[in-house]
XYZ file of C-alpha atoms in Angstrom:
603
model
C 110.227 3.073 29.794
C 107.766 3.821 27.030
C 104.297 5.179 28.056
C 101.274 4.508 25.758
C 98.749 7.291 25.291
C 94.986 6.494 24.571
C 93.421 7.653 21.335
C 90.650 10.167 22.301
C 87.816 11.606 20.175
C 88.390 15.230 19.674
C 85.847 17.979 19.040
C 86.558 17.995 15.318
C 85.645 14.373 14.870
C 82.465 14.818 16.928
C 81.376 17.674 14.659
C 81.912 15.484 11.613
C 79.751 12.665 12.981
C 76.948 15.079 13.869
C 77.051 16.601 10.409
C 76.829 13.175 8.768
C 73.864 12.226 10.975
C 72.142 15.496 10.095
C 72.612 14.828 6.396
C 71.216 11.327 6.747
C 68.257 12.649 8.749
C 67.593 15.294 6.139
C 67.652 12.660 3.406
C 65.192 10.534 5.374
C 62.921 13.555 5.911
C 63.047 14.413 2.216
C 62.258 10.818 1.274
C 59.333 10.662 3.684
C 58.142 14.062 2.495
C 58.263 12.833 -1.083
C 56.377 9.703 -0.081
C 53.786 11.809 1.757
C 53.396 14.099 -1.242
C 53.081 11.126 -3.565
C 50.609 9.372 -1.278
C 48.531 12.523 -0.957
C 48.692 13.142 -4.691
C 47.685 9.564 -5.488
C 44.884 9.766 -2.919
C 43.553 12.962 -4.490
C 43.874 11.462 -7.971
C 41.997 8.357 -6.788
C 39.361 10.465 -5.086
C 38.882 12.560 -8.200
C 38.621 9.424 -10.326
C 36.007 8.008 -7.925
C 34.081 11.267 -8.169
C 34.088 10.930 -11.950
C 32.862 7.327 -11.715
C 30.110 8.299 -9.261
C 28.870 11.205 -11.368
C 28.957 9.107 -14.535
C 27.058 6.215 -12.961
C 24.418 8.509 -11.443
C 23.613 10.369 -14.652
C 23.737 7.239 -16.796
C 21.370 5.425 -14.444
C 19.083 8.459 -14.420
C 18.809 8.626 -18.202
C 19.294 5.055 -19.398
C 17.488 2.580 -17.174
C 14.022 1.170 -17.647
C 12.445 -0.702 -20.509
C 13.608 1.817 -23.133
C 17.282 1.559 -22.115
C 19.800 1.309 -24.966
C 23.432 0.395 -24.159
C 24.856 2.387 -27.095
C 23.070 5.576 -26.056
C 24.032 4.938 -22.450
C 27.711 4.652 -23.484
C 27.577 8.015 -25.256
C 26.074 9.630 -22.175
C 28.619 8.016 -19.864
C 31.557 9.186 -22.011
C 30.228 12.739 -22.178
C 29.578 12.912 -18.429
C 33.005 11.498 -17.593
C 34.805 14.006 -19.836
C 32.697 16.855 -18.479
C 33.919 15.929 -15.003
C 37.592 15.888 -16.019
C 38.167 12.301 -17.153
C 41.375 11.936 -19.216
C 41.639 8.177 -19.560
C 40.866 5.925 -22.496
C 37.401 6.032 -24.027
C 34.827 3.973 -22.207
C 33.592 0.759 -23.775
C 30.652 -1.519 -23.129
C 31.984 -4.219 -20.849
C 33.512 -4.942 -17.479
C 36.223 -2.298 -18.028
C 33.724 0.376 -18.991
C 29.939 0.570 -18.830
C 27.428 -2.152 -18.066
C 23.682 -1.959 -17.585
C 22.000 -4.495 -15.346
C 20.309 -4.950 -12.037
C 21.122 -5.576 -8.391
C 20.265 -8.841 -6.712
C 20.261 -9.540 -3.007
C 22.858 -12.082 -1.853
C 22.319 -12.307 1.868
C 23.226 -8.905 3.229
C 25.114 -7.997 0.043
C 23.812 -6.449 -3.141
C 25.486 -7.884 -6.217
C 25.460 -6.288 -9.664
C 24.150 -8.698 -12.285
C 24.967 -8.000 -15.908
C 22.195 -8.138 -18.481
C 23.757 -8.428 -21.957
C 20.512 -7.765 -23.829
C 18.899 -5.360 -21.405
C 15.236 -4.708 -21.920
C 14.679 -7.772 -24.087
C 14.405 -10.643 -21.631
C 11.614 -9.507 -19.384
C 13.742 -7.850 -16.676
C 14.046 -4.098 -16.288
C 17.613 -2.734 -16.348
C 17.682 -0.692 -13.181
C 21.378 -0.009 -12.587
C 24.481 1.295 -14.357
C 27.988 0.107 -13.470
C 30.881 2.354 -14.518
C 34.572 1.389 -14.424
C 37.147 4.085 -15.253
C 40.956 3.942 -15.347
C 43.645 6.612 -15.538
C 47.458 6.425 -15.637
C 49.493 8.841 -13.515
C 53.215 9.050 -12.621
C 53.974 6.626 -9.839
C 56.092 9.219 -8.052
C 56.800 12.877 -8.592
C 60.485 12.171 -7.806
C 61.483 8.642 -8.743
C 58.602 8.129 -11.125
C 59.670 11.196 -13.024
C 63.232 9.894 -13.277
C 62.383 6.391 -14.401
C 59.059 7.045 -16.165
C 57.124 4.577 -14.040
C 53.312 4.886 -14.259
C 50.574 3.810 -11.847
C 47.136 2.812 -13.132
C 44.327 4.048 -10.926
C 40.820 2.670 -11.277
C 37.440 3.471 -9.790
C 34.077 1.802 -10.003
C 30.569 2.986 -9.166
C 27.118 1.445 -9.370
C 24.005 3.608 -9.392
C 20.454 2.344 -9.390
C 17.220 3.978 -10.430
C 14.284 1.885 -9.333
C 10.755 2.514 -10.550
C 8.127 3.582 -8.047
C 4.874 1.641 -8.210
C 1.568 2.468 -6.591
C -0.853 -0.407 -6.084
C -4.314 -0.606 -4.635
C -5.887 -3.663 -3.070
C -9.572 -2.875 -3.024
C -9.666 0.586 -4.608
C -12.996 2.388 -4.637
C -12.242 3.874 -8.030
C -13.558 0.812 -9.883
C -16.698 0.393 -7.790
C -18.710 3.532 -8.368
C -21.913 3.030 -10.317
C -25.523 4.112 -10.239
C -26.577 1.322 -7.891
C -24.012 1.743 -5.154
C -23.510 5.522 -5.152
C -26.317 5.985 -2.545
C -24.524 3.491 -0.303
C -21.238 5.358 -0.817
C -22.999 8.569 0.199
C -24.363 6.828 3.289
C -20.931 5.436 4.171
C -19.178 8.790 3.869
C -21.973 10.496 5.767
C -21.640 7.928 8.534
C -17.854 8.255 8.675
C -17.641 12.027 8.446
C -20.960 13.269 9.758
C -21.654 15.005 6.444
C -24.762 15.211 4.296
C -23.388 14.135 0.925
C -25.876 13.617 -1.873
C -23.580 13.013 -4.838
C -24.730 10.931 -7.773
C -22.755 8.289 -9.638
C -21.597 10.799 -12.266
C -20.108 13.060 -9.596
C -18.338 10.140 -7.949
C -16.997 9.112 -11.352
C -15.587 12.618 -11.668
C -13.759 12.154 -8.376
C -12.415 8.849 -9.674
C -10.987 10.647 -12.712
C -9.212 13.265 -10.585
C -5.738 12.792 -9.139
C -3.392 14.932 -7.080
C 0.387 14.624 -6.870
C 2.072 14.480 -3.496
C 3.733 17.808 -4.299
C 0.367 19.445 -5.023
C -1.015 17.925 -1.831
C 1.885 19.388 0.155
C 1.407 22.801 -1.447
C -2.338 22.792 -0.804
C -1.836 21.793 2.828
C 0.762 24.548 3.252
C -1.713 27.109 1.905
C -4.258 25.828 4.431
C -1.856 26.570 7.273
C -0.225 23.185 7.830
C 3.412 23.718 8.865
C 5.238 22.546 5.743
C 8.091 25.006 5.307
C 9.911 22.662 2.900
C 7.951 20.347 0.644
C 9.744 17.041 1.221
C 8.243 13.582 1.335
C 9.375 12.944 4.907
C 8.025 16.270 6.116
C 4.758 15.711 4.311
C 4.244 12.262 5.801
C 5.194 13.300 9.332
C 2.913 16.340 9.329
C 0.009 16.422 11.753
C -3.049 17.495 9.825
C -6.702 17.908 10.526
C -9.166 15.710 8.721
C -10.779 18.870 7.382
C -7.468 20.015 5.846
C -7.055 16.811 3.841
C -10.635 17.013 2.585
C -10.083 20.668 1.675
C -6.971 19.680 -0.304
C -9.030 17.053 -2.153
C -11.641 19.671 -3.058
C -8.886 22.003 -4.275
C -7.648 19.233 -6.576
C -11.130 18.920 -8.075
C -11.345 22.689 -8.541
C -7.882 22.782 -10.119
C -8.730 20.028 -12.612
C -12.081 21.595 -13.478
C -13.870 18.230 -13.601
C -16.999 18.721 -15.687
C -19.148 16.147 -13.897
C -18.472 17.538 -10.425
C -19.982 20.759 -9.129
C -17.025 21.893 -7.048
C -19.034 24.395 -5.012
C -21.620 21.746 -4.097
C -18.850 19.294 -3.230
C -17.165 21.922 -1.069
C -20.370 22.783 0.784
C -21.331 19.160 1.400
C -17.961 17.502 2.006
C -16.428 20.183 4.216
C -19.469 20.507 6.448
C -18.338 17.609 8.615
C -19.153 16.790 12.189
C -15.605 15.659 13.094
C -13.539 18.554 11.743
C -11.124 18.665 14.694
C -9.942 15.082 14.280
C -6.184 14.980 13.644
C -3.995 12.390 11.991
C -0.590 12.016 10.399
C -0.384 11.636 6.653
C 1.858 8.623 7.284
C -1.296 6.915 8.577
C -2.786 7.342 5.090
C 0.235 7.223 2.785
C 3.253 4.935 2.762
C 6.007 6.102 0.436
C 9.313 4.275 -0.041
C 11.625 6.705 -1.837
C 15.326 6.476 -2.851
C 17.672 7.562 -0.066
C 19.706 9.968 -2.240
C 16.649 11.473 -3.915
C 13.757 11.026 -1.479
C 11.676 13.711 -3.132
C 11.422 11.820 -6.424
C 8.146 10.409 -5.101
C 6.592 13.890 -4.946
C 5.489 13.399 -8.557
C 3.453 10.321 -7.617
C -0.282 10.739 -8.079
C -3.053 9.764 -5.691
C -6.663 9.294 -6.716
C -8.897 11.863 -5.019
C -11.676 9.418 -4.121
C -9.118 6.981 -2.675
C -7.638 9.861 -0.680
C -11.043 10.901 0.689
C -12.104 7.368 1.603
C -8.777 6.368 3.157
C -8.624 9.574 5.174
C -12.182 9.146 6.429
C -11.616 5.518 7.425
C -8.310 6.306 9.140
C -9.649 9.249 11.113
C -12.685 7.341 12.403
C -11.118 3.930 13.047
C -12.478 1.952 16.006
C -15.687 3.985 15.982
C -18.955 2.267 15.131
C -20.685 3.783 12.113
C -24.414 3.354 11.569
C -25.885 3.508 8.079
C -29.434 4.005 6.920
C -30.316 1.529 4.170
C -33.489 0.180 2.648
C -34.243 -3.400 1.677
C -36.266 -3.838 -1.522
C -39.575 -5.098 -0.149
C -40.640 -6.316 -3.594
C -38.163 -9.166 -3.210
C -39.856 -10.190 0.041
C -43.502 -10.111 -1.026
C -43.784 -13.878 -1.314
C -42.888 -14.174 2.376
C -45.981 -12.236 3.509
C -43.829 -10.114 5.795
C -45.744 -7.532 7.759
C -42.765 -5.243 8.365
C -39.032 -5.061 7.634
C -36.646 -2.609 9.267
C -32.985 -2.908 8.240
C -29.973 -1.371 9.961
C -26.238 -1.578 9.440
C -23.204 -0.977 11.647
C -19.560 -0.959 10.627
C -16.275 -0.585 12.473
C -12.910 -0.018 10.815
C -10.451 -2.059 12.872
C -7.468 -1.336 10.607
C -7.835 1.207 7.800
C -6.282 0.685 4.373
C -3.346 2.731 3.108
C -2.195 4.226 -0.154
C 1.253 2.752 -0.889
C 3.931 3.856 -3.358
C 7.404 2.368 -3.534
C 9.965 0.264 -5.417
C 9.532 -3.403 -6.349
C 11.153 -6.456 -4.838
C 12.456 -7.306 -1.399
C 14.673 -5.138 0.743
C 17.894 -6.218 2.480
C 15.797 -7.495 5.388
C 13.977 -9.915 3.091
C 10.657 -8.087 3.413
C 8.701 -6.747 0.460
C 9.510 -3.086 -0.075
C 6.039 -2.080 -1.233
C 3.094 -3.876 0.342
C -0.487 -2.732 0.795
C -3.109 -4.148 3.131
C -6.851 -3.951 2.740
C -9.012 -2.695 5.558
C -9.833 -4.973 8.469
C -13.486 -4.439 9.289
C -16.445 -5.670 11.272
C -19.859 -5.385 9.679
C -23.245 -6.063 11.116
C -26.361 -6.162 8.971
C -29.599 -6.587 10.856
C -33.266 -6.685 9.966
C -36.276 -6.747 12.266
C -38.841 -8.986 10.581
C -42.495 -9.443 11.422
C -44.522 -12.161 9.704
C -47.625 -14.254 10.206
C -47.643 -18.055 10.133
C -51.232 -19.223 10.479
C -52.450 -18.000 13.848
C -48.868 -17.232 14.925
C -47.226 -13.827 14.780
C -43.454 -14.038 14.605
C -40.939 -11.273 15.354
C -37.394 -12.022 14.213
C -34.451 -9.861 15.269
C -32.239 -11.146 12.441
C -28.588 -10.234 12.255
C -25.458 -11.223 10.339
C -22.071 -10.440 11.878
C -19.031 -10.460 9.616
C -15.368 -10.082 10.508
C -12.955 -9.668 7.608
C -9.198 -9.796 8.163
C -6.736 -7.854 6.065
C -5.662 -9.098 2.673
C -2.300 -8.072 1.237
C -0.735 -7.301 -2.119
C 2.887 -6.470 -2.866
C 5.021 -5.451 -5.841
C 7.188 -8.440 -6.705
C 8.932 -6.973 -9.699
C 8.842 -4.831 -12.806
C 9.735 -6.266 -16.192
C 9.928 -5.480 -19.889
C 7.544 -7.619 -21.972
C 9.436 -8.710 -25.098
C 6.373 -8.557 -27.342
C 5.402 -4.984 -26.338
C 8.388 -2.646 -26.782
C 8.372 0.336 -24.458
C 5.730 -1.121 -22.158
C 6.273 -2.193 -18.567
C 4.955 -5.283 -16.844
C 4.264 -5.108 -13.116
C 4.055 -8.350 -11.130
C 1.934 -8.113 -7.981
C 1.769 -10.893 -5.398
C -1.454 -11.371 -3.443
C -2.707 -12.975 -0.262
C -6.473 -12.640 0.355
C -7.665 -12.330 3.929
C -9.906 -14.716 5.811
C -13.437 -13.853 6.890
C -16.007 -15.254 9.261
C -19.802 -15.054 9.170
C -22.020 -15.587 12.182
C -25.748 -15.438 12.637
C -26.561 -12.766 15.197
C -25.323 -9.353 16.281
C -22.162 -8.176 18.024
C -22.653 -7.311 21.667
C -20.332 -4.323 21.106
C -18.976 -3.922 17.601
C -16.347 -1.362 18.640
C -14.458 -3.473 21.209
C -11.397 -5.520 20.301
C -12.909 -8.992 20.722
C -16.697 -8.780 20.587
C -19.064 -11.670 21.187
C -21.941 -12.471 18.860
C -25.404 -12.716 20.379
C -27.736 -15.269 18.746
C -30.791 -14.240 16.753
C -33.835 -13.844 18.989
C -37.261 -14.901 17.698
C -40.484 -14.302 19.594
C -43.520 -16.392 18.693
C -47.045 -15.343 19.670
C -50.328 -17.122 19.066
C -53.587 -15.216 19.284
C -51.649 -12.434 20.989
C -50.131 -14.736 23.629
C -46.348 -15.216 23.895
C -45.849 -18.956 23.509
C -42.143 -19.456 22.719
C -38.728 -17.868 22.259
C -36.205 -19.156 19.732
C -32.442 -18.599 19.730
C -30.797 -19.124 16.324
C -27.031 -19.464 15.919
C -24.719 -20.434 13.066
C -21.124 -19.956 12.016
C -19.571 -20.079 8.536
C -15.826 -19.422 8.102
C -14.932 -18.244 4.607
C -11.604 -19.599 3.443
C -9.687 -17.267 1.132
C -8.537 -18.051 -2.352
C -4.950 -19.167 -2.739
C -2.525 -16.323 -3.255
C -1.173 -15.837 -6.748
C 0.898 -13.407 -8.777
C -1.003 -11.025 -11.047
C 0.624 -9.414 -14.084
C -0.298 -5.908 -15.258
C 0.776 -4.396 -18.571
C 1.343 -0.628 -18.459
C 1.929 0.907 -21.877
C 1.534 4.525 -20.811
C 1.362 6.235 -17.444
C -1.533 8.322 -18.740
C -3.603 5.121 -19.028
C -3.383 4.409 -15.295
C -4.998 3.039 -13.248
C -5.055 -0.355 -14.891
C -8.092 -2.567 -15.079
C -8.883 -4.443 -11.887
C -7.645 -8.015 -11.635
C -9.164 -10.300 -9.040
C -8.003 -13.240 -7.008
C -11.090 -15.231 -6.081
C -11.977 -18.677 -4.848
C -13.208 -21.117 -7.455
C -16.527 -21.608 -5.685
C -18.288 -18.595 -7.147
C -19.348 -15.759 -4.888
C -17.584 -16.390 -1.581
C -19.973 -14.194 0.391
C -23.091 -15.693 -1.202
C -21.802 -19.195 -0.560
C -20.953 -18.267 3.006
C -24.459 -16.941 3.603
C -25.932 -20.063 2.044
C -23.822 -22.210 4.368
C -24.931 -20.037 7.254
C -28.590 -20.596 6.390
C -28.110 -24.349 6.077
C -26.320 -24.824 9.407
C -28.557 -22.975 11.860
C -28.825 -24.375 15.364
C -32.224 -23.697 16.935
C -32.793 -23.545 20.661
C -36.509 -23.545 21.547
C -37.772 -22.279 24.874
C -41.527 -22.780 25.385
C -43.396 -20.602 27.823
C -44.357 -23.019 30.602
C -47.418 -21.275 32.002
C -49.543 -19.775 29.248
C -52.384 -18.873 31.571
C -56.102 -19.522 31.630
C -56.799 -17.544 28.464
C -54.516 -19.783 26.427
C -56.350 -22.856 27.725
C -59.702 -21.341 26.830
C -58.384 -20.568 23.335
C -57.249 -24.154 22.879
C -53.511 -23.496 23.045
C -52.613 -26.828 24.521
C -49.025 -28.040 24.736
C -49.462 -30.183 21.641
C -50.938 -27.291 19.654
C -48.150 -24.955 20.775
C -45.424 -27.466 19.903
C -46.911 -28.089 16.475
C -47.246 -24.369 15.829
C -43.671 -23.658 16.921
C -42.348 -26.497 14.767
C -44.211 -25.051 11.790
C -42.701 -21.621 12.478
C -39.202 -23.099 12.713
C -39.672 -25.022 9.473
C -40.831 -21.933 7.575
C -38.037 -19.802 9.010
C -35.308 -22.295 8.138
C -36.570 -23.335 4.734
C -37.885 -20.089 3.301
C -37.625 -16.871 5.272
C -34.066 -16.885 6.580
C -32.336 -18.136 3.396
C -34.036 -15.468 1.287
C -33.500 -12.624 3.749
C -29.871 -13.631 4.337
C -29.153 -13.587 0.618
C -30.901 -10.222 0.362
C -28.829 -8.794 3.213
C -25.726 -10.052 1.436
C -26.512 -8.723 -2.032
C -28.087 -5.402 -1.032
C -26.019 -4.453 2.023
C -22.969 -6.561 2.829
C -21.439 -7.082 -0.599
C -21.677 -3.482 -1.856
C -20.659 -2.114 1.540
C -17.601 -4.361 1.614
C -16.741 -3.106 -1.851
C -17.086 0.469 -0.643
C -14.704 -0.366 2.195
C -12.256 -1.960 -0.222
C -12.634 -5.431 1.270
C -13.015 -8.604 -0.750
C -14.437 -11.620 1.064
C -12.484 -14.718 0.095
C -10.591 -12.835 -2.598
C -8.767 -9.658 -3.513
C -9.141 -6.980 -6.188
C -5.892 -5.334 -7.299
C -4.979 -2.380 -9.510
C -1.769 -0.631 -10.462
C -2.541 3.027 -9.873
C 0.869 4.643 -10.406
C 4.139 3.890 -12.193
C 6.990 6.355 -12.480
C 10.763 6.433 -12.450
C 12.174 7.053 -9.003
C 15.302 8.905 -7.976
C 18.823 7.543 -8.284
C 20.712 5.825 -5.475
C 24.499 5.461 -5.501
C 24.987 1.895 -4.348
C 28.809 1.764 -4.260
């Protein structure tokens, strides 16, 4: 009998299988290690190439955007910057595979680079530089070296440098003259509790003085405001006293050495305020939209000193009623045979204006990036009149109450006018605010929704009170249609620009409103029922009283009130609104600053 023996696996064969598996594992490890090294090397090469593209785009956008941009010069700069940062690829060219100048447009939530072949010559400012770089490297340190295979790496970057524009809707800088400087003194004295007595020449000197945001920060730091690092964000978030801002404004005047302003007199008068402990944030006065990668580029922006003083004063004293002492020219009222005239004015700043600096256009949220609002105010001009009409003595407590809503202006865009090389055109959109005139006086001008009390008239005959009149009227003032204004800026040194106005086509909106007010007065007559025995003895019968009252009403409506209302408008309301930067039925706009902003790396 034959017995079969099984074939077993001996120790020698087992050692051979383990050795083969180890070799295979080692090969796999080496392959994966090579792949890891290659992947890491390619990643670092790509990262370095992206760094080159970023640096090239940033410096090119910094030096070669704006209306003076030249693609050839930009290409030279881009090539030099790329090589300085280690670029070893082919020379850059103007085109999609090299350098392009253009702009960014919003496409929903995306920002898309738009090429401008003839930048600077078609009315649109080149604001961005797009850089595309390529570089060939071995595909693999192992296999690529054996077979000579190459991988082409590419990187792209877009950098944008947007201009910063400062606009003013209702600036005081264009409104200072000999006639209204006393009213400006009275307004500042009412707001600040000072005793200013500056003339028009001194105010003009303030108009001609500007301070940069950096100088403002440095001056405030010297005055003890905690500004350890002069950045825009820190400056705007700082809590400052009203007195500190005014002191910084005076320092700007002293630094400039303005000939028409006696700095010591200005210091003594302006800084002797009755509300020195009032505090505010500079963000309540200034709005600055700066590039995210270079937020301090806006520190070079300039602010007019008079605008700074007025805006600060109005912001610090908002919601407080201010009373002004004014005089009506009695010579204009002589033909009315008025016995006495006593005028008074109250004003409340509901929403103060702001100084705004920022880039043009809309942001990703669809809102305008740089928008300025005028002040929202309530004004009340009143005059106590006494006049004689035959045997009647009439006392009129006349008042005009005005509420003006905020108007707005925004920077729509910045362009390059083809017929003025090197100049910049700024397009500013506008929307004037509405206003409402009422005959009478506010019951409380400082509350959020005040009522207007009608004009009270007391009529006496031969010393006897015979009637009381209540006069009421309302005249809404519709604003002019909004429109886009275009400003040509040839040189920053020539700023601010001339004022451009958006106004209704009906002439003076305020004058027309007052005329409408005078023509639409409702009269409520209340006769005194029991005049007494003396009135009967003097012949003041009911018929006589009614005739006399009707005569008084006729004279008031046809002669006295129209003339006095127009006088209140021209002497008090209109110049005071101008001092507050408010246009009734229209809007006055200036470009007050234009400078290149910092650079943002978009992608």
